[in-house]
Amino acid sequence: MAQTGSNDTVKLLGSWSSPFALRGRVALHLKSVEYEYIEEADVLNSKSELLLKSNPIHKKVPVLIHGDVSICESLNIVQYVDEAWPSKPSILPSDPKDRATARFWAHFVDGKCFESIDAAAGAKDDAGRIAAAGSLMECLAALEEAYEKSNKGGDFFGGQNIGYVDIACGAILGPLSVIEAFSGVKFLSPETTPGLVQWAERFRAHEAVKPYMPTVAEFIEFAKQKFNV
Amino acid sequence: MAQTGSNDTVKLLGSWSSPFALRGRVALHLKSVEYEYIEEADVLNSKSELLLKSNPIHKKVPVLIHGDVSICESLNIVQYVDEAWPSKPSILPSDPKDRATARFWAHFVDGKCFESIDAAAGAKDDAGRIAAAGSLMECLAALEEAYEKSNKGGDFFGGQNIGYVDIACGAILGPLSVIEAFSGVKFLSPETTPGLVQWAERFRAHEAVKPYMPTVAEFIEFAKQKFNV
């Protein structure tokens, strides 16, 4: 049964190809929140009035519109969903130290990891590609170690259930598959990141993720349009 | 009287010149947490063993060491302090929507604001300086608007008391004063940002801030060493 924090309507403005919008959808699904999903029609070429009005600072999806309040930034949305619909399952852990650790790794994903992904995607020459690949490998090695330390024998970073770090990390899977396809380099492999390989498979197959996660082929097709290749 | 979330010892590894370490000190002061402050001795030229061990990913101050757990990243530390010592005063607001708004602006400070500050500090020519100054002015105009909307007639972003956004924004005051001194441009002025000018004065003078906030002259002297000018 749907849980709602209030009677206000809930809308999520997203884009099917956005790894950040995916986070909002997964969080809302985990909490069984009923919401209207609004696809930002032409995310590559123009921005809708609704997007410009609801996220005037960054002008980016996702935006969660709850009643008359707009919540922007995907990790902020996930934390908001966890707090506005506080019944189980919790997305963030309850212990302050575990919460701080979860926030650290989520911040790491949006910082160093996505910087490396952006550098790899935008590299203009071999030297740039090699440097970006090296940085990305280091990030994934750090995440592999964090995964081994944090999952306590469970299937996810959050243990038995998908949690905040899973939702944060899930955003790298699409971009990573595109970079792997274009570069021919396997960044997630059983040799270097055995835990993450298994985690990624479970994450993609999870019922709160599967309906919203594009296929690798769809990600690649979108990247070809975006980068005009 | 000191409040402690547990009997574990609390240490903050910081640097007097770090606007991010300042955040940790202000948060701990607000919660009356007893802690040992450890100054990272030579932040410009070398990193201590304790820093490398407690923040192996980013190797940066501040680090909060609570018992055997290290908490890294300044905004993460502030949220942790709020959650680990939950008695009043609260640093984040209690309403989920207000919390999301506070997190949005804190993220804005560490994103767009500090990108503009770094660009202004690192600009190599007039074109770079003008572009960075324009971007910084836009950021401050956005913060001015946020301040006017959020303070509800109080003295701070958090209303009557210093809160999460105040602590986040407080970190820009030092770097901003250095950029103003070097460029001769007044970024915070009664004409363009009247609310922020008054806010900054109150923030600097607050008893949880004043003992830890370097003077403008000290910031400028440090910047001269850092940039070797």
Short mmCIF file of C-alpha atoms in Angstrom, two decimals:
data_model
loop_
_atom_site.label_atom_id
_atom_site.label_comp_id
_atom_site.label_asym_id
_atom_site.label_seq_id
_atom_site.Cartn_x
_atom_site.Cartn_y
_atom_site.Cartn_z
CA MET A 1 0.00 0.00 0.00
CA ALA A 2 1.19 3.45 -0.81
CA GLN A 3 2.62 5.51 2.01
CA THR A 4 2.38 9.27 1.83
CA GLY A 5 3.97 11.80 4.13
CA SER A 6 1.09 14.18 3.43
CA ASN A 7 -1.82 14.60 1.09
CA ASP A 8 0.22 16.77 -1.24
CA THR A 9 0.73 15.44 -4.72
CA VAL A 10 4.14 14.12 -5.64
CA LYS A 11 5.72 14.59 -9.05
CA LEU A 12 9.15 13.64 -10.27
CA LEU A 13 10.56 15.51 -13.21
CA GLY A 14 13.17 13.30 -14.81
CA SER A 15 14.71 11.95 -17.96
CA TRP A 16 14.91 8.25 -18.81
CA SER A 17 18.61 8.56 -19.61
CA SER A 18 19.60 10.48 -16.48
CA PRO A 19 21.51 8.38 -13.95
CA PHE A 20 20.60 11.00 -11.36
CA ALA A 21 16.87 10.87 -12.08
CA LEU A 22 17.15 7.10 -11.61
CA ARG A 23 18.06 7.75 -7.98
CA GLY A 24 14.81 9.57 -7.35
CA ARG A 25 12.75 6.83 -8.95
CA VAL A 26 14.45 4.08 -6.95
CA ALA A 27 13.95 5.97 -3.67
CA LEU A 28 10.26 6.63 -4.36
CA HIS A 29 9.76 2.98 -5.36
CA LEU A 30 11.45 1.72 -2.17
CA LYS A 31 9.07 3.84 -0.10
CA SER A 32 6.02 2.87 -2.19
CA VAL A 33 5.23 6.52 -2.80
CA GLU A 34 2.59 7.16 -5.45
CA TYR A 35 3.80 9.86 -7.80
CA GLU A 36 3.41 11.25 -11.26
CA TYR A 37 6.52 10.83 -13.37
CA ILE A 38 7.05 13.64 -15.87
CA GLU A 39 9.60 13.00 -18.60
CA GLU A 40 11.62 16.08 -19.55
CA ALA A 41 10.94 15.81 -23.27
CA ASP A 42 14.13 16.98 -24.94
CA VAL A 43 16.84 16.93 -22.34
CA LEU A 44 19.62 17.38 -24.90
CA ASN A 45 18.29 20.42 -26.71
CA SER A 46 15.83 22.40 -24.64
CA LYS A 47 14.51 22.75 -21.14
CA SER A 48 10.84 22.81 -20.23
CA GLU A 49 9.14 25.71 -18.49
CA LEU A 50 8.45 23.40 -15.57
CA LEU A 51 12.14 22.53 -15.21
CA LEU A 52 13.26 26.15 -15.42
CA LYS A 53 10.66 27.18 -12.88
CA SER A 54 11.24 24.34 -10.43
CA ASN A 55 15.05 24.29 -10.58
CA PRO A 56 16.07 27.85 -11.54
CA ILE A 57 19.58 27.54 -10.08
CA HIS A 58 20.82 24.38 -11.80
CA LYS A 59 18.14 23.83 -14.49
CA LYS A 60 18.71 20.08 -14.28
CA VAL A 61 16.66 16.97 -13.67
CA PRO A 62 15.68 15.38 -11.40
CA VAL A 63 13.31 17.64 -9.49
CA LEU A 64 10.89 16.26 -6.94
CA ILE A 65 7.80 18.43 -6.64
CA HIS A 66 5.93 17.75 -3.41
CA GLY A 67 2.93 20.03 -3.04
CA ASP A 68 4.27 23.51 -3.64
CA VAL A 69 7.89 22.71 -2.81
CA SER A 70 10.55 21.69 -5.31
CA ILE A 71 13.45 19.55 -4.13
CA CYS A 72 16.50 19.58 -6.40
CA GLU A 73 19.74 17.55 -6.54
CA SER A 74 19.38 13.81 -6.65
CA LEU A 75 21.05 12.89 -3.36
CA ASN A 76 19.08 15.63 -1.67
CA ILE A 77 15.91 14.11 -3.14
CA VAL A 78 16.82 10.65 -1.84
CA GLN A 79 17.43 11.99 1.67
CA TYR A 80 14.20 13.98 1.49
CA VAL A 81 12.20 10.93 0.45
CA ASP A 82 13.73 8.99 3.35
CA GLU A 83 12.78 11.72 5.82
CA ALA A 84 9.36 12.70 4.44
CA TRP A 85 8.18 9.08 4.34
CA PRO A 86 9.90 7.79 7.46
CA SER A 87 8.28 4.37 7.65
CA LYS A 88 10.40 1.36 6.78
CA PRO A 89 12.40 0.53 4.79
CA SER A 90 14.88 3.23 5.74
CA ILE A 91 17.22 4.29 2.97
CA LEU A 92 19.92 5.74 5.20
CA PRO A 93 21.14 3.68 8.16
CA SER A 94 19.96 4.76 11.60
CA ASP A 95 23.30 4.93 13.42
CA PRO A 96 24.95 8.37 13.06
CA LYS A 97 28.36 6.85 12.30
CA ASP A 98 26.91 4.60 9.62
CA ARG A 99 24.98 7.57 8.20
CA ALA A 100 28.18 9.60 8.03
CA THR A 101 29.96 6.75 6.27
CA ALA A 102 27.10 6.39 3.79
CA ARG A 103 27.10 10.14 3.08
CA PHE A 104 30.86 10.06 2.63
CA TRP A 105 30.69 7.43 -0.10
CA ALA A 106 27.72 9.04 -1.82
CA HIS A 107 29.67 12.30 -1.88
CA PHE A 108 32.68 10.41 -3.22
CA VAL A 109 30.58 9.05 -6.09
CA ASP A 110 29.31 12.51 -7.04
CA GLY A 111 32.75 14.03 -6.58
CA LYS A 112 35.78 12.01 -7.59
CA CYS A 113 33.92 9.24 -9.43
CA PHE A 114 31.86 11.49 -11.69
CA GLU A 115 34.85 13.80 -12.24
CA SER A 116 36.74 10.76 -13.56
CA ILE A 117 33.77 9.64 -15.65
CA ASP A 118 33.40 13.12 -17.14
CA ALA A 119 37.13 13.28 -17.81
CA ALA A 120 37.05 9.88 -19.50
CA ALA A 121 34.03 10.84 -21.61
CA GLY A 122 35.53 14.19 -22.61
CA ALA A 123 39.18 13.19 -23.13
CA LYS A 124 40.56 14.58 -26.39
CA ASP A 125 43.69 12.46 -26.75
CA ASP A 126 45.35 9.27 -25.55
CA ALA A 127 47.14 10.97 -22.68
CA GLY A 128 43.84 12.35 -21.40
CA ARG A 129 42.11 9.01 -21.84
CA ILE A 130 44.87 7.14 -19.97
CA ALA A 131 44.88 9.63 -17.09
CA ALA A 132 41.09 9.53 -16.79
CA ALA A 133 41.05 5.73 -16.98
CA GLY A 134 43.64 5.52 -14.21
CA SER A 135 41.66 7.87 -12.01
CA LEU A 136 38.46 5.94 -12.66
CA MET A 137 40.17 2.65 -11.79
CA GLU A 138 41.33 4.15 -8.50
CA CYS A 139 37.80 5.30 -7.69
CA LEU A 140 36.37 1.88 -8.40
CA ALA A 141 39.06 0.21 -6.30
CA ALA A 142 38.09 2.48 -3.40
CA LEU A 143 34.41 1.63 -3.89
CA GLU A 144 35.26 -2.08 -4.07
CA GLU A 145 37.00 -1.81 -0.70
CA ALA A 146 34.10 0.18 0.75
CA TYR A 147 31.67 -2.45 -0.52
CA GLU A 148 33.62 -5.30 1.05
CA LYS A 149 33.76 -3.45 4.37
CA SER A 150 30.18 -2.24 4.50
CA ASN A 151 27.86 -4.93 3.21
CA LYS A 152 28.21 -7.20 6.27
CA GLY A 153 27.68 -10.31 4.18
CA GLY A 154 24.57 -8.90 2.52
CA ASP A 155 23.92 -8.29 -1.14
CA PHE A 156 24.22 -4.51 -1.10
CA PHE A 157 26.23 -1.66 0.36
CA GLY A 158 23.27 -1.23 2.69
CA GLY A 159 23.48 -4.87 3.81
CA GLN A 160 20.42 -7.00 2.98
CA ASN A 161 18.57 -4.08 1.40
CA ILE A 162 19.34 -1.37 -1.09
CA GLY A 163 20.37 1.77 0.77
CA TYR A 164 21.77 5.23 0.24
CA VAL A 165 25.19 4.19 -1.09
CA ASP A 166 23.61 1.66 -3.47
CA ILE A 167 21.36 4.35 -4.88
CA ALA A 168 24.29 6.74 -5.17
CA CYS A 169 26.56 4.17 -6.85
CA GLY A 170 23.81 2.92 -9.14
CA ALA A 171 24.16 6.17 -11.06
CA ILE A 172 27.61 5.26 -12.33
CA LEU A 173 26.54 2.01 -14.00
CA GLY A 174 25.03 3.57 -17.12
CA PRO A 175 27.86 6.02 -17.85
CA LEU A 176 30.39 3.30 -17.07
CA SER A 177 28.87 0.90 -19.57
CA VAL A 178 29.05 3.62 -22.24
CA ILE A 179 32.72 4.33 -21.49
CA GLU A 180 33.46 0.60 -21.55
CA ALA A 181 31.74 0.24 -24.91
CA PHE A 182 33.55 3.20 -26.48
CA SER A 183 36.99 2.48 -25.00
CA GLY A 184 37.01 -1.29 -25.06
CA VAL A 185 38.31 -1.22 -21.47
CA LYS A 186 36.51 -3.27 -18.82
CA PHE A 187 36.39 -1.07 -15.74
CA LEU A 188 34.22 -3.43 -13.73
CA SER A 189 35.68 -6.92 -13.97
CA PRO A 190 35.79 -10.06 -11.85
CA GLU A 191 39.57 -9.69 -11.59
CA THR A 192 39.74 -6.12 -10.29
CA THR A 193 36.33 -5.47 -8.73
CA PRO A 194 34.71 -8.84 -8.00
CA GLY A 195 32.38 -7.48 -5.33
CA LEU A 196 31.15 -4.59 -7.47
CA VAL A 197 30.53 -6.87 -10.47
CA GLN A 198 28.18 -9.02 -8.41
CA TRP A 199 26.68 -5.98 -6.70
CA ALA A 200 25.96 -4.34 -10.08
CA GLU A 201 24.16 -7.43 -11.32
CA ARG A 202 21.99 -7.57 -8.21
CA PHE A 203 21.35 -3.83 -8.28
CA ARG A 204 20.21 -3.84 -11.92
CA ALA A 205 17.91 -6.81 -11.26
CA HIS A 206 16.31 -5.35 -8.10
CA GLU A 207 12.58 -4.69 -8.41
CA ALA A 208 13.04 -1.04 -7.36
CA VAL A 209 15.65 -0.49 -10.09
CA LYS A 210 14.85 -2.72 -13.06
CA PRO A 211 11.82 -0.79 -14.37
CA TYR A 212 13.80 2.46 -14.54
CA MET A 213 17.30 1.37 -15.56
CA PRO A 214 17.88 1.67 -19.32
CA THR A 215 19.69 -1.15 -21.11
CA VAL A 216 23.34 -0.77 -22.08
CA ALA A 217 22.26 -0.48 -25.74
CA GLU A 218 19.89 2.37 -24.88
CA PHE A 219 22.62 4.19 -22.92
CA ILE A 220 25.03 3.81 -25.85
CA GLU A 221 22.47 5.08 -28.37
CA PHE A 222 21.79 8.11 -26.18
CA ALA A 223 25.53 8.81 -25.77
CA LYS A 224 25.97 8.70 -29.56
CA GLN A 225 23.32 11.39 -29.92
CA LYS A 226 24.70 13.44 -27.04
CA PHE A 227 28.28 13.41 -28.27
CA ASN A 228 27.27 13.41 -31.93
CA VAL A 229 29.30 10.31 -32.82
CA MET B 1 27.64 21.78 30.43
CA ALA B 2 29.20 19.51 27.85
CA GLN B 3 26.96 17.06 26.09
CA THR B 4 28.41 13.87 24.75
CA GLY B 5 26.76 11.29 22.55
CA SER B 6 28.99 8.60 24.03
CA ASN B 7 32.05 8.25 26.21
CA ASP B 8 34.31 8.02 23.18
CA THR B 9 36.88 10.76 22.90
CA VAL B 10 36.35 13.40 20.25
CA LYS B 11 39.17 14.96 18.25
CA LEU B 12 39.04 17.42 15.40
CA LEU B 13 41.95 17.52 13.02
CA GLY B 14 41.95 20.94 11.39
CA SER B 15 43.92 23.89 10.21
CA TRP B 16 43.42 27.45 11.47
CA SER B 17 43.26 28.76 7.90
CA SER B 18 40.80 26.17 6.57
CA PRO B 19 37.30 27.54 6.00
CA PHE B 20 36.10 23.94 6.03
CA ALA B 21 37.69 23.10 9.37
CA LEU B 22 35.93 26.19 10.73
CA ARG B 23 32.62 24.45 10.04
CA GLY B 24 33.53 21.55 12.29
CA ARG B 25 34.60 23.85 15.12
CA VAL B 26 31.42 25.91 14.94
CA ALA B 27 29.24 22.79 14.96
CA LEU B 28 31.05 21.28 17.95
CA HIS B 29 30.85 24.60 19.82
CA LEU B 30 27.12 24.92 19.16
CA LYS B 31 26.58 21.46 20.66
CA SER B 32 28.94 22.13 23.59
CA VAL B 33 30.94 19.02 22.71
CA GLU B 34 34.24 18.69 24.54
CA TYR B 35 36.96 17.79 22.08
CA GLU B 36 40.65 17.93 21.46
CA TYR B 37 41.59 20.19 18.59
CA ILE B 38 44.66 19.04 16.67
CA GLU B 39 46.24 21.56 14.33
CA GLU B 40 47.59 20.03 11.13
CA ALA B 41 51.05 21.55 11.44
CA ASP B 42 52.10 22.33 7.89
CA VAL B 43 49.01 22.21 5.74
CA LEU B 44 50.73 23.83 2.76
CA ASN B 45 53.75 21.55 2.49
CA SER B 46 53.19 18.17 4.13
CA LYS B 47 50.50 15.99 5.58
CA SER B 48 50.68 14.34 8.96
CA GLU B 49 50.53 10.61 9.50
CA LEU B 50 47.28 11.11 11.41
CA LEU B 51 45.69 12.94 8.48
CA LEU B 52 46.82 10.34 5.93
CA LYS B 53 45.55 7.53 8.15
CA SER B 54 42.22 9.11 9.06
CA ASN B 55 41.33 10.51 5.63
CA PRO B 56 43.13 8.25 3.14
CA ILE B 57 40.78 9.07 0.27
CA HIS B 58 40.93 12.87 0.25
CA LYS B 59 43.87 13.54 2.60
CA LYS B 60 42.28 16.82 3.66
CA VAL B 61 41.23 18.53 6.87
CA PRO B 62 38.90 18.60 8.66
CA VAL B 63 38.57 15.10 10.06
CA LEU B 64 36.46 14.40 13.12
CA ILE B 65 37.73 11.39 15.04
CA HIS B 66 35.08 10.01 17.37
CA GLY B 67 36.30 6.93 19.20
CA ASP B 68 37.65 4.69 16.47
CA VAL B 69 35.68 6.23 13.62
CA SER B 70 36.89 9.02 11.36
CA ILE B 71 34.34 11.32 9.76
CA CYS B 72 35.59 13.25 6.74
CA GLU B 73 34.18 16.11 4.63
CA SER B 74 33.12 19.22 6.49
CA LEU B 75 29.38 19.19 5.74
CA ASN B 76 29.31 15.50 6.59
CA ILE B 77 30.97 16.33 9.91
CA VAL B 78 28.38 19.03 10.65
CA GLN B 79 25.50 16.65 9.94
CA TYR B 80 27.19 13.96 12.02
CA VAL B 81 27.63 16.31 14.97
CA ASP B 82 23.96 17.25 14.72
CA GLU B 83 22.90 13.59 14.72
CA ALA B 84 25.39 12.19 17.25
CA TRP B 85 24.57 14.91 19.81
CA PRO B 86 20.86 15.27 19.12
CA SER B 87 19.96 17.56 22.02
CA LYS B 88 19.19 21.19 21.28
CA PRO B 89 20.16 23.36 19.59
CA SER B 90 19.55 21.53 16.32
CA ILE B 91 21.79 22.56 13.47
CA LEU B 92 19.54 21.31 10.68
CA PRO B 93 15.86 22.25 10.78
CA SER B 94 13.42 19.51 11.77
CA ASP B 95 10.94 19.73 8.88
CA PRO B 96 11.98 17.53 5.93
CA LYS B 97 11.26 20.27 3.39
CA ASP B 98 13.31 22.81 5.34
CA ARG B 99 16.09 20.23 5.71
CA ALA B 100 16.08 19.66 1.95
CA THR B 101 16.25 23.41 1.32
CA ALA B 102 19.13 23.75 3.77
CA ARG B 103 21.02 20.87 2.15
CA PHE B 104 20.39 22.39 -1.29
CA TRP B 105 22.03 25.70 -0.34
CA ALA B 106 24.92 24.05 1.48
CA HIS B 107 25.55 21.97 -1.64
CA PHE B 108 25.33 25.14 -3.72
CA VAL B 109 28.02 26.76 -1.59
CA ASP B 110 30.37 23.81 -1.97
CA GLY B 111 29.55 23.48 -5.67
CA LYS B 112 28.98 26.64 -7.69
CA CYS B 113 30.23 29.11 -5.05
CA PHE B 114 33.56 27.45 -4.38
CA GLU B 115 34.04 26.72 -8.10
CA SER B 116 33.72 30.48 -8.70
CA ILE B 117 36.01 31.29 -5.78
CA ASP B 118 38.63 28.83 -7.04
CA ALA B 119 38.29 30.23 -10.57
CA ALA B 120 38.70 33.79 -9.28
CA ALA B 121 41.73 32.82 -7.18
CA GLY B 122 43.34 30.91 -10.03
CA ALA B 123 42.53 33.18 -12.99
CA LYS B 124 45.56 33.81 -15.16
CA ASP B 125 44.37 36.81 -17.15
CA ASP B 126 41.77 39.58 -17.19
CA ALA B 127 39.25 37.54 -19.19
CA GLY B 128 39.45 34.74 -16.63
CA ARG B 129 39.18 37.18 -13.75
CA ILE B 130 36.14 38.92 -15.25
CA ALA B 131 34.37 35.63 -15.97
CA ALA B 132 35.05 34.31 -12.48
CA ALA B 133 33.96 37.58 -10.88
CA GLY B 134 30.69 37.50 -12.84
CA SER B 135 30.03 33.94 -11.77
CA LEU B 136 30.81 34.76 -8.15
CA MET B 137 28.48 37.77 -8.24
CA GLU B 138 25.69 35.52 -9.54
CA CYS B 139 26.28 33.03 -6.74
CA LEU B 140 26.16 35.74 -4.10
CA ALA B 141 22.98 37.20 -5.62
CA ALA B 142 21.40 33.74 -5.35
CA LEU B 143 22.51 33.43 -1.73
CA GLU B 144 21.21 36.92 -0.98
CA GLU B 145 17.80 35.88 -2.30
CA ALA B 146 17.93 32.62 -0.34
CA TYR B 147 18.83 34.55 2.80
CA GLU B 148 15.94 36.98 2.40
CA LYS B 149 13.53 34.09 1.87
CA SER B 150 14.77 31.81 4.63
CA ASN B 151 15.64 33.84 7.70
CA LYS B 152 12.03 34.61 8.67
CA GLY B 153 13.00 37.94 10.20
CA GLY B 154 15.81 36.38 12.24
CA ASP B 155 19.49 37.16 12.16
CA PHE B 156 20.64 34.04 10.33
CA PHE B 157 19.75 31.70 7.48
CA GLY B 158 18.56 29.39 10.23
CA GLY B 159 16.26 32.08 11.70
CA GLN B 160 17.13 33.18 15.25
CA ASN B 161 20.01 30.73 15.53
CA ILE B 162 22.98 29.74 13.44
CA GLY B 163 22.09 26.66 11.42
CA TYR B 164 23.38 24.42 8.65
CA VAL B 165 23.30 27.01 5.86
CA ASP B 166 25.01 29.60 8.06
CA ILE B 167 27.80 27.16 8.83
CA ALA B 168 28.08 26.23 5.15
CA CYS B 169 28.13 29.87 3.98
CA GLY B 170 30.51 30.94 6.71
CA ALA B 171 33.25 29.11 4.84
CA ILE B 172 33.16 31.57 1.96
CA LEU B 173 33.87 34.65 4.09
CA GLY B 174 37.61 34.11 4.46
CA PRO B 175 38.34 33.28 0.79
CA LEU B 176 36.06 36.13 -0.28
CA SER B 177 37.91 38.68 1.82
CA VAL B 178 41.19 37.54 0.23
CA ILE B 179 39.78 37.85 -3.29
CA GLU B 180 38.38 41.29 -2.43
CA ALA B 181 41.75 42.42 -1.10
CA PHE B 182 43.70 41.17 -4.13
CA SER B 183 41.19 42.29 -6.78
CA GLY B 184 39.99 45.53 -5.25
CA VAL B 185 36.41 44.44 -6.05
CA LYS B 186 33.81 44.47 -3.28
CA PHE B 187 31.78 41.28 -3.74
CA LEU B 188 29.75 41.71 -0.58
CA SER B 189 28.43 45.26 -0.48
CA PRO B 190 25.42 47.08 0.98
CA GLU B 191 24.30 47.92 -2.57
CA THR B 192 24.27 44.42 -4.06
CA THR B 193 24.00 42.08 -1.06
CA PRO B 194 22.64 44.10 1.88
CA GLY B 195 21.30 41.05 3.69
CA LEU B 196 24.53 39.08 3.40
CA VAL B 197 26.64 42.03 4.56
CA GLN B 198 24.68 42.21 7.79
CA TRP B 199 24.57 38.44 8.09
CA ALA B 200 28.36 38.19 7.68
CA GLU B 201 28.92 40.73 10.44
CA ARG B 202 26.62 38.82 12.80
CA PHE B 203 28.13 35.47 11.84
CA ARG B 204 31.72 36.60 12.47
CA ALA B 205 30.72 38.07 15.84
CA HIS B 206 28.80 34.99 17.05
CA GLU B 207 30.28 33.31 20.09
CA ALA B 208 30.44 29.94 18.28
CA VAL B 209 32.40 31.48 15.40
CA LYS B 210 34.55 34.33 16.70
CA PRO B 211 37.17 32.22 18.52
CA TYR B 212 37.88 30.20 15.35
CA MET B 213 37.53 32.74 12.52
CA PRO B 214 40.86 34.24 11.46
CA THR B 215 41.05 37.96 10.80
CA VAL B 216 41.09 39.28 7.24
CA ALA B 217 44.77 40.18 7.68
CA GLU B 218 45.59 36.60 8.74
CA PHE B 219 43.71 35.18 5.73
CA ILE B 220 45.59 37.53 3.39
CA GLU B 221 48.95 36.64 4.90
CA PHE B 222 48.18 32.92 4.49
CA ALA B 223 47.06 33.43 0.89
CA LYS B 224 50.32 35.24 0.09
CA GLN B 225 52.26 32.21 1.33
CA LYS B 226 49.98 29.75 -0.44
CA PHE B 227 50.14 31.48 -3.80
CA ASN B 228 53.70 32.66 -3.27
CA VAL B 229 52.94 36.35 -3.95
#
